[in-house]
Tab-separated table of C-alpha atoms and ligand atoms in Angstrom:
chain	number	residue	atom	x	y	z
A	1	MET	CA	-0.680	-27.966	1.604
A	2	ASP	CA	-1.726	-27.031	5.083
A	3	ILE	CA	-2.119	-23.291	5.528
A	4	ASN	CA	-3.786	-21.765	8.543
A	5	TRP	CA	-5.541	-19.039	6.533
A	6	LYS	CA	-7.126	-17.431	9.578
A	7	ASP	CA	-3.884	-16.663	11.368
A	8	LEU	CA	-1.700	-15.538	8.494
A	9	PRO	CA	0.569	-12.637	9.370
A	10	PHE	CA	1.433	-9.915	6.855
A	11	GLY	CA	4.789	-11.215	5.724
A	12	TYR	CA	6.804	-13.100	3.153
A	13	PHE	CA	5.350	-16.472	2.191
A	14	LYS	CA	7.082	-18.773	-0.247
A	15	THR	CA	4.889	-19.744	-3.186
A	16	ASP	CA	5.668	-21.775	-6.294
A	17	TYR	CA	6.382	-19.222	-9.004
A	18	ASN	CA	7.238	-15.625	-9.782
A	19	VAL	CA	7.508	-13.826	-13.114
A	20	ARG	CA	10.262	-11.619	-14.520
A	21	CYS	CA	10.891	-9.437	-17.544
A	22	TYR	CA	14.013	-7.509	-18.575
A	23	HIS	CA	14.151	-4.169	-20.348
A	24	ARG	CA	17.278	-4.135	-22.517
A	25	ASP	CA	18.303	-2.022	-25.507
A	26	GLY	CA	15.245	0.149	-25.003
A	27	LYS	CA	12.607	-2.586	-25.060
A	28	TRP	CA	10.900	-5.164	-22.884
A	29	GLY	CA	11.709	-8.812	-23.531
A	30	GLU	CA	9.601	-11.911	-22.953
A	31	LEU	CA	7.935	-12.544	-19.610
A	32	GLU	CA	9.733	-15.431	-17.892
A	33	ILE	CA	8.394	-17.774	-15.241
A	34	SER	CA	10.731	-18.704	-12.402
A	35	SER	CA	10.500	-20.972	-9.399
A	36	SER	CA	13.593	-19.499	-7.772
A	37	GLU	CA	13.236	-17.086	-4.876
A	38	HIS	CA	16.492	-15.434	-5.860
A	39	ILE	CA	17.619	-13.066	-8.574
A	40	ASN	CA	21.058	-12.962	-10.020
A	41	ILE	CA	22.066	-9.323	-9.976
A	42	HIS	CA	25.165	-7.366	-10.968
A	43	MET	CA	27.021	-6.074	-7.925
A	44	ALA	CA	27.087	-2.586	-9.446
A	45	ALA	CA	23.343	-2.505	-10.235
A	46	THR	CA	21.921	0.990	-9.699
A	47	ALA	CA	19.110	-0.412	-7.515
A	48	LEU	CA	21.666	-1.581	-4.980
A	49	HIS	CA	23.748	1.590	-4.839
A	50	TYR	CA	21.507	4.489	-5.674
A	51	GLY	CA	18.079	3.139	-4.805
A	52	GLN	CA	16.896	3.126	-8.396
A	53	GLU	CA	13.856	0.971	-7.731
A	54	ALA	CA	10.092	1.164	-7.235
A	55	PHE	CA	7.479	-1.298	-6.064
A	56	GLU	CA	3.750	-1.763	-5.785
A	57	GLY	CA	1.417	-3.465	-3.375
A	58	MET	CA	-1.931	-4.874	-4.424
A	59	LYS	CA	-4.213	-7.752	-3.559
A	60	ALA	CA	-6.204	-10.526	-5.212
A	61	PHE	CA	-9.322	-11.692	-3.392
A	62	ARG	CA	-11.210	-14.971	-3.585
A	63	GLY	CA	-14.802	-13.876	-4.038
A	64	LYS	CA	-17.962	-15.237	-2.557
A	65	ASP	CA	-18.540	-16.846	-5.977
A	66	GLY	CA	-15.106	-18.525	-5.914
A	67	LYS	CA	-13.679	-16.204	-8.593
A	68	ILE	CA	-10.412	-14.337	-8.102
A	69	ARG	CA	-10.618	-10.556	-8.304
A	70	LEU	CA	-7.922	-7.917	-8.711
A	71	PHE	CA	-8.768	-4.515	-7.274
A	72	ARG	CA	-8.090	-1.441	-9.477
A	73	TRP	CA	-4.912	-2.840	-11.022
A	74	GLU	CA	-4.847	-0.021	-13.586
A	75	GLU	CA	-4.153	2.423	-10.758
A	76	ASN	CA	-1.189	0.369	-9.532
A	77	ALA	CA	0.099	0.197	-13.113
A	78	LYS	CA	-0.169	3.970	-13.449
A	79	ARG	CA	1.578	4.469	-10.130
A	80	ILE	CA	4.531	2.208	-10.914
A	81	ARG	CA	4.964	4.172	-14.154
A	82	ARG	CA	4.871	7.424	-12.189
A	83	SER	CA	7.342	6.006	-9.673
A	84	GLY	CA	9.529	4.734	-12.511
A	85	ARG	CA	9.578	8.173	-14.152
A	86	GLY	CA	10.409	9.752	-10.788
A	87	VAL	CA	13.687	7.831	-10.564
A	88	MET	CA	14.301	7.629	-14.332
A	89	MET	CA	13.443	3.981	-14.971
A	90	ALA	CA	11.906	2.199	-17.940
A	91	GLU	CA	8.101	2.411	-18.032
A	92	VAL	CA	6.066	-0.716	-17.355
A	93	THR	CA	3.199	-0.744	-19.850
A	94	ASP	CA	-0.366	-1.697	-18.861
A	95	GLU	CA	-0.041	-4.744	-21.121
A	96	LEU	CA	3.098	-6.030	-19.413
A	97	PHE	CA	1.748	-5.235	-15.960
A	98	ILE	CA	-1.519	-7.139	-16.359
A	99	GLU	CA	0.091	-10.019	-18.236
A	100	ALA	CA	2.596	-10.465	-15.400
A	101	ILE	CA	0.010	-10.205	-12.673
A	102	THR	CA	-2.502	-12.510	-14.294
A	103	LYS	CA	0.195	-15.084	-14.938
A	104	VAL	CA	1.692	-15.056	-11.443
A	105	VAL	CA	-1.719	-15.180	-9.745
A	106	LYS	CA	-2.868	-18.080	-11.913
A	107	LEU	CA	0.352	-19.998	-11.388
A	108	ASN	CA	-0.070	-19.631	-7.635
A	109	GLU	CA	-3.831	-20.023	-7.555
A	110	LYS	CA	-3.724	-22.515	-4.703
A	111	TYR	CA	-2.309	-19.797	-2.465
A	112	VAL	CA	-5.293	-17.462	-2.920
A	113	PRO	CA	-7.015	-17.676	0.485
A	114	PRO	CA	-10.640	-18.846	0.640
A	115	TYR	CA	-13.421	-16.285	0.894
A	116	GLY	CA	-14.404	-14.934	4.275
A	117	LEU	CA	-11.325	-15.657	6.382
A	118	GLY	CA	-9.867	-12.146	6.331
A	119	ALA	CA	-6.899	-13.141	4.170
A	120	SER	CA	-5.914	-12.318	0.589
A	121	LEU	CA	-3.128	-12.861	-1.908
A	122	TYR	CA	-0.679	-9.959	-1.675
A	123	ILE	CA	0.938	-9.071	-4.984
A	124	ARG	CA	4.310	-7.351	-5.015
A	125	PRO	CA	5.440	-5.930	-8.368
A	126	LEU	CA	9.017	-4.667	-8.321
A	127	LEU	CA	10.995	-2.613	-10.847
A	128	ILE	CA	14.734	-2.226	-10.398
A	129	GLY	CA	17.702	-0.745	-12.184
A	130	SER	CA	19.669	-3.945	-12.805
A	131	GLY	CA	22.506	-2.678	-14.965
A	132	PRO	CA	25.936	-1.636	-13.626
A	133	GLU	CA	26.921	1.990	-13.098
A	134	VAL	CA	29.340	3.574	-10.678
A	135	GLY	CA	28.661	7.207	-11.512
A	136	VAL	CA	25.299	8.479	-10.306
A	137	LYS	CA	23.130	7.937	-13.371
A	138	PRO	CA	20.226	5.768	-14.458
A	139	SER	CA	20.784	2.142	-15.385
A	140	SER	CA	20.706	1.010	-18.979
A	141	GLU	CA	18.854	-2.194	-18.012
A	142	TYR	CA	15.770	-2.873	-15.853
A	143	LEU	CA	14.133	-5.882	-14.307
A	144	PHE	CA	10.409	-5.971	-13.635
A	145	MET	CA	9.263	-8.871	-11.503
A	146	VAL	CA	6.201	-9.900	-9.531
A	147	PHE	CA	5.896	-12.271	-6.599
A	148	VAL	CA	2.865	-13.090	-4.502
A	149	GLY	CA	2.011	-14.578	-1.127
A	150	PRO	CA	-1.042	-15.068	1.066
A	151	VAL	CA	-1.322	-12.497	3.862
A	152	GLY	CA	-3.457	-11.546	6.817
A	153	PRO	CA	-3.886	-8.028	8.220
A	154	TYR	CA	-0.915	-5.632	8.211
A	155	PHE	CA	-1.433	-4.630	11.821
A	156	LYS	CA	-1.939	-7.632	14.104
A	157	GLU	CA	-5.033	-5.850	15.456
A	158	GLY	CA	-6.795	-6.317	12.077
A	159	PHE	CA	-9.928	-4.181	12.177
A	160	ASN	CA	-9.506	-3.622	15.920
A	161	PRO	CA	-8.324	-0.112	16.779
A	162	VAL	CA	-4.592	0.630	16.974
A	163	GLU	CA	-2.463	3.218	18.783
A	164	LEU	CA	-0.199	5.516	16.770
A	165	GLN	CA	2.457	8.044	17.654
A	166	ILE	CA	2.979	11.437	15.980
A	167	ILE	CA	6.667	12.279	15.640
A	168	SER	CA	8.682	15.219	14.385
A	169	ASP	CA	12.326	14.161	14.655
A	170	TYR	CA	12.318	11.945	11.548
A	171	ASP	CA	10.817	12.613	8.097
A	172	ARG	CA	10.081	9.917	5.543
A	173	ALA	CA	10.042	12.359	2.648
A	174	SER	CA	10.685	16.017	1.867
A	175	PRO	CA	8.450	18.521	0.023
A	176	ASN	CA	10.255	18.286	-3.325
A	177	GLY	CA	11.529	14.768	-2.803
A	178	THR	CA	10.090	11.337	-3.587
A	179	GLY	CA	7.313	10.951	-1.005
A	180	HIS	CA	4.603	10.976	-3.687
A	181	ILE	CA	6.014	7.900	-5.447
A	182	LYS	CA	6.572	4.384	-4.192
A	183	VAL	CA	10.351	4.073	-4.147
A	184	GLY	CA	12.434	2.164	-1.630
A	185	GLY	CA	14.316	5.186	-0.267
A	186	ASN	CA	11.166	6.512	1.420
A	187	TYR	CA	10.802	3.268	3.329
A	188	ALA	CA	14.480	3.168	4.278
A	189	ALA	CA	14.051	6.683	5.674
A	190	SER	CA	11.094	5.540	7.791
A	191	LEU	CA	12.693	2.479	9.407
A	192	ILE	CA	14.245	4.034	12.519
A	193	ALA	CA	11.079	5.939	13.403
A	194	LEU	CA	8.862	2.873	12.848
A	195	ASP	CA	11.145	0.635	14.863
A	196	ARG	CA	11.297	3.102	17.739
A	197	GLY	CA	7.507	3.595	17.597
A	198	LYS	CA	6.968	-0.146	17.856
A	199	LYS	CA	9.373	-0.412	20.795
A	200	GLU	CA	7.455	2.384	22.481
A	201	GLY	CA	4.225	0.388	22.064
A	202	PHE	CA	2.665	1.825	18.884
A	203	ALA	CA	1.481	0.007	15.771
A	204	SER	CA	2.983	2.728	13.558
A	205	VAL	CA	3.989	6.374	13.506
A	206	ILE	CA	2.414	9.416	11.907
A	207	PHE	CA	4.879	11.559	9.991
A	208	ARG	CA	4.364	15.309	9.854
A	209	SER	CA	4.896	17.703	6.960
A	210	ALA	CA	8.692	17.849	6.783
A	211	ALA	CA	9.129	21.585	6.162
A	212	ASP	CA	6.984	23.090	8.914
A	213	LYS	CA	5.764	20.101	10.980
A	214	ASP	CA	2.350	21.761	11.295
A	215	TYR	CA	0.432	19.185	9.290
A	216	ILE	CA	-0.186	15.454	9.274
A	217	ASP	CA	1.393	13.700	6.307
A	218	GLU	CA	0.726	9.985	6.596
A	219	ALA	CA	0.632	7.020	8.910
A	220	GLY	CA	3.749	4.997	8.069
A	221	PRO	CA	2.820	2.756	5.120
A	222	ALA	CA	-0.767	4.047	4.987
A	223	ASN	CA	-2.675	7.299	4.449
A	224	PHE	CA	-4.480	9.048	7.288
A	225	PHE	CA	-8.158	9.994	7.366
A	226	GLY	CA	-10.562	11.456	9.857
A	227	ILE	CA	-14.321	11.672	10.142
A	228	LYS	CA	-15.939	14.795	11.528
A	229	GLY	CA	-19.715	14.774	11.508
A	230	ASN	CA	-20.666	13.916	7.950
A	231	THR	CA	-17.269	14.807	6.463
A	232	TYR	CA	-14.397	12.543	5.397
A	233	ILE	CA	-11.141	14.476	5.750
A	234	THR	CA	-7.737	13.367	4.463
A	235	PRO	CA	-4.430	15.252	4.167
A	236	ASP	CA	-3.340	16.850	0.916
A	237	SER	CA	0.443	17.034	0.670
A	238	ASP	CA	3.089	16.690	-2.035
A	239	SER	CA	5.073	14.263	0.076
A	240	ILE	CA	2.499	11.542	0.716
A	241	LEU	CA	1.771	8.545	-1.451
A	242	PRO	CA	-1.562	8.924	-3.261
A	243	SER	CA	-3.283	5.846	-1.856
A	244	ILE	CA	-5.622	3.877	-4.108
A	245	THR	CA	-7.521	2.716	-1.019
A	246	ASN	CA	-7.968	6.315	0.123
A	247	MET	CA	-9.135	7.355	-3.354
A	248	SER	CA	-11.689	4.522	-3.255
A	249	LEU	CA	-12.866	5.467	0.252
A	250	ARG	CA	-13.361	9.073	-0.854
A	251	ARG	CA	-15.568	7.852	-3.665
A	252	LEU	CA	-17.552	5.547	-1.380
A	253	ALA	CA	-17.939	8.312	1.225
A	254	ARG	CA	-19.197	10.761	-1.399
A	255	ASP	CA	-21.676	8.215	-2.702
A	256	MET	CA	-22.879	7.588	0.859
A	257	GLY	CA	-23.796	11.265	0.960
A	258	MET	CA	-20.767	12.467	2.888
A	259	LYS	CA	-18.727	15.567	2.209
A	260	VAL	CA	-15.112	14.868	1.293
A	261	GLU	CA	-12.225	17.217	2.033
A	262	LYS	CA	-8.687	16.614	0.786
A	263	ARG	CA	-6.669	19.423	2.315
A	264	PRO	CA	-3.827	20.061	4.735
A	265	VAL	CA	-4.809	18.703	8.164
A	266	THR	CA	-3.241	20.296	11.235
A	267	ILE	CA	-2.325	18.333	14.317
A	268	ASP	CA	-4.432	20.587	16.515
A	269	GLU	CA	-7.656	19.971	14.628
A	270	ILE	CA	-7.724	16.193	15.054
A	271	VAL	CA	-8.972	16.704	18.597
A	272	ASP	CA	-12.349	17.483	17.035
A	273	PHE	CA	-12.469	14.387	14.792
A	274	ASP	CA	-15.045	11.730	15.730
A	275	GLU	CA	-13.133	8.867	14.116
A	276	VAL	CA	-9.641	8.496	12.683
A	277	GLY	CA	-7.996	5.735	10.741
A	278	ALA	CA	-5.117	4.605	8.550
A	279	CYS	CA	-5.869	3.209	5.100
A	280	GLY	CA	-3.936	1.317	2.451
A	281	THR	CA	-3.807	-1.964	0.569
A	282	ALA	CA	-1.989	-3.747	3.363
A	283	ALA	CA	-3.692	-1.874	6.207
A	284	VAL	CA	-7.165	-1.810	4.504
A	285	ILE	CA	-8.752	0.427	7.175
A	286	SER	CA	-7.090	0.371	10.551
A	287	PRO	CA	-9.192	2.331	13.001
A	288	ILE	CA	-7.115	4.393	15.435
A	289	LYS	CA	-8.089	4.537	19.095
A	290	LYS	CA	-5.262	6.646	20.408
A	291	ILE	CA	-2.715	9.076	19.024
A	292	VAL	CA	0.129	10.252	21.239
A	293	CYS	CA	2.189	13.268	20.250
A	294	ARG	CA	5.742	12.207	21.127
A	295	ASP	CA	7.041	15.784	21.587
A	296	THR	CA	4.336	17.157	23.829
A	297	GLY	CA	2.862	14.016	25.384
A	298	LYS	CA	-0.561	15.201	24.210
A	299	VAL	CA	-3.026	12.336	23.816
A	300	PHE	CA	-5.988	12.130	21.418
A	301	GLU	CA	-8.488	9.360	22.054
A	302	TYR	CA	-11.171	7.820	19.866
A	303	CYS	CA	-13.253	4.604	19.856
A	304	LYS	CA	-14.115	5.104	23.511
A	305	ASP	CA	-16.086	1.827	23.519
A	306	GLY	CA	-13.055	-0.025	22.160
A	307	LYS	CA	-14.615	-0.573	18.739
A	308	ALA	CA	-14.161	1.051	15.341
A	309	GLY	CA	-16.499	4.001	14.766
A	310	PRO	CA	-19.718	3.584	12.755
A	311	ILE	CA	-18.574	5.425	9.623
A	312	SER	CA	-15.183	3.690	9.461
A	313	THR	CA	-17.026	0.391	9.849
A	314	LYS	CA	-19.480	1.252	7.090
A	315	LEU	CA	-16.660	2.288	4.739
A	316	TYR	CA	-14.620	-0.816	5.593
A	317	ASN	CA	-17.540	-3.133	4.874
A	318	ALA	CA	-18.456	-1.331	1.654
A	319	LEU	CA	-14.878	-1.600	0.359
A	320	LYS	CA	-14.383	-5.201	1.458
A	321	ASP	CA	-17.703	-6.330	-0.004
A	322	ILE	CA	-16.832	-4.886	-3.411
A	323	GLN	CA	-13.334	-6.405	-3.321
A	324	GLU	CA	-14.679	-9.835	-2.387
A	325	GLY	CA	-17.590	-9.822	-4.790
A	326	ALA	CA	-20.117	-9.823	-1.948
A	327	ALA	CA	-21.627	-6.564	-3.253
A	328	ASP	CA	-22.108	-5.076	-6.707
A	329	ASP	CA	-19.146	-3.303	-8.235
A	330	PRO	CA	-20.831	-0.208	-9.700
A	331	TYR	CA	-17.490	1.505	-10.326
A	332	GLY	CA	-15.931	-1.330	-12.315
A	333	TRP	CA	-13.055	-1.578	-9.837
A	334	ASN	CA	-12.588	-5.337	-10.058
A	335	THR	CA	-10.992	-7.434	-12.754
A	336	ILE	CA	-11.706	-11.135	-12.647
A	337	VAL	CA	-8.643	-13.300	-13.228
A	338	GLU	CA	-9.550	-15.843	-15.879
B	401	LIG	N1	1.222	5.386	1.950
B	401	LIG	C1	2.342	4.648	1.853
B	401	LIG	C2	3.630	5.264	2.231
B	401	LIG	C3	2.263	3.332	1.381
B	401	LIG	O1	3.356	2.571	1.305
B	401	LIG	C4	1.019	2.802	1.008
B	401	LIG	C5	0.910	1.456	0.470
B	401	LIG	O2	0.978	1.231	-0.687
B	401	LIG	C6	-0.116	3.611	1.138
B	401	LIG	C7	0.021	4.891	1.612
B	401	LIG	C8	-1.461	3.113	0.742
B	401	LIG	O3	-1.617	3.108	-0.640
B	401	LIG	P1	-2.583	2.090	-1.367
B	401	LIG	O4	-3.930	2.321	-0.794
B	401	LIG	O5	-2.512	2.454	-2.791
B	401	LIG	O6	-2.069	0.744	-1.058
B	402	LIG	C1	0.780	-1.735	0.750
B	402	LIG	O1	-0.128	-1.247	1.418
B	402	LIG	O2	0.567	-2.487	-0.195
B	402	LIG	C2	2.167	-1.461	1.002
B	402	LIG	O3	2.928	-1.553	0.104
B	402	LIG	C3	2.526	-1.101	2.356
B	402	LIG	C4	3.828	-1.668	2.862
B	402	LIG	C5	3.864	-3.114	3.113
B	402	LIG	C6	5.016	-1.093	2.216
């Protein structure tokens, strides 16, 4: 096996095994191991027609001590249950979730990147309505599966600052819709805006609050945060995905003696922020050097010296060191895969 760990993109990578479990007649069956990259699915499955599906994104890290660590898996398990409830699917229990993840990581252990090269094993749990329906209603059968693959940074810039675009002519989610859960429809709704943003030279787009457009919602597949003086500020909105990375950064910021504010953030106020960034499992922290408002042409600039700001850097290192076992884990966020 010859993998160039240092230059891995964030993308699909074929590994040896995945795991699957069906929910039929109201209960979960046995966890199955598969080496096929394909699933055999009914053409009338509700996932295919009505988007009855949810997914997760998490990472396993090879620690400094050689051990493999999962970061806050209980939060991903809770979220896939919340997402499942939001589109009326069977609930994945903690027991099934951790059994599946432990098994698939162990089976693909050789694909967990070595410590210190900026790569990790991305874990993608997926829950889909697999049973046939033609009327709009929930499936009577579900498939939960997990595949993994080694990845590098989500944005090719890694921890180098990126440029984002604020838009108002597309929304990824609506106030009483599904933006707060991780279901495929939200991502389908974001594709045109993301594709256009990339063509216009931006790493991603920032969606605004759909109803009034006055506030910042989130930065494509990542939450948004800003630093102003000694305060960490991140949007509060019903239509953004509650990010586990963001929750962890808030905790780290508080414990570094910073003030934390989770509240609606207007577009106008970001001019006064000292640092801004996008955060998520895939994005980790992506510092932002420039935000362009597509409607008005207004430009906000940060990282004037071309580098991430000091507080973003401190938060990034604190998070990464815990995840990779290079620092103590006082919060009990890691689970070692044994
Ligand atoms: N927002 C969206 C829309 C996402 O897809 C993700 C990724 O999961 C995030 C935010 C970041 O969440 P987390 O930190 O839990 O990965
Ligand atoms: C993640 O951060 O894990 C995500 O799921 C983001 C994206 C690839 C959808």
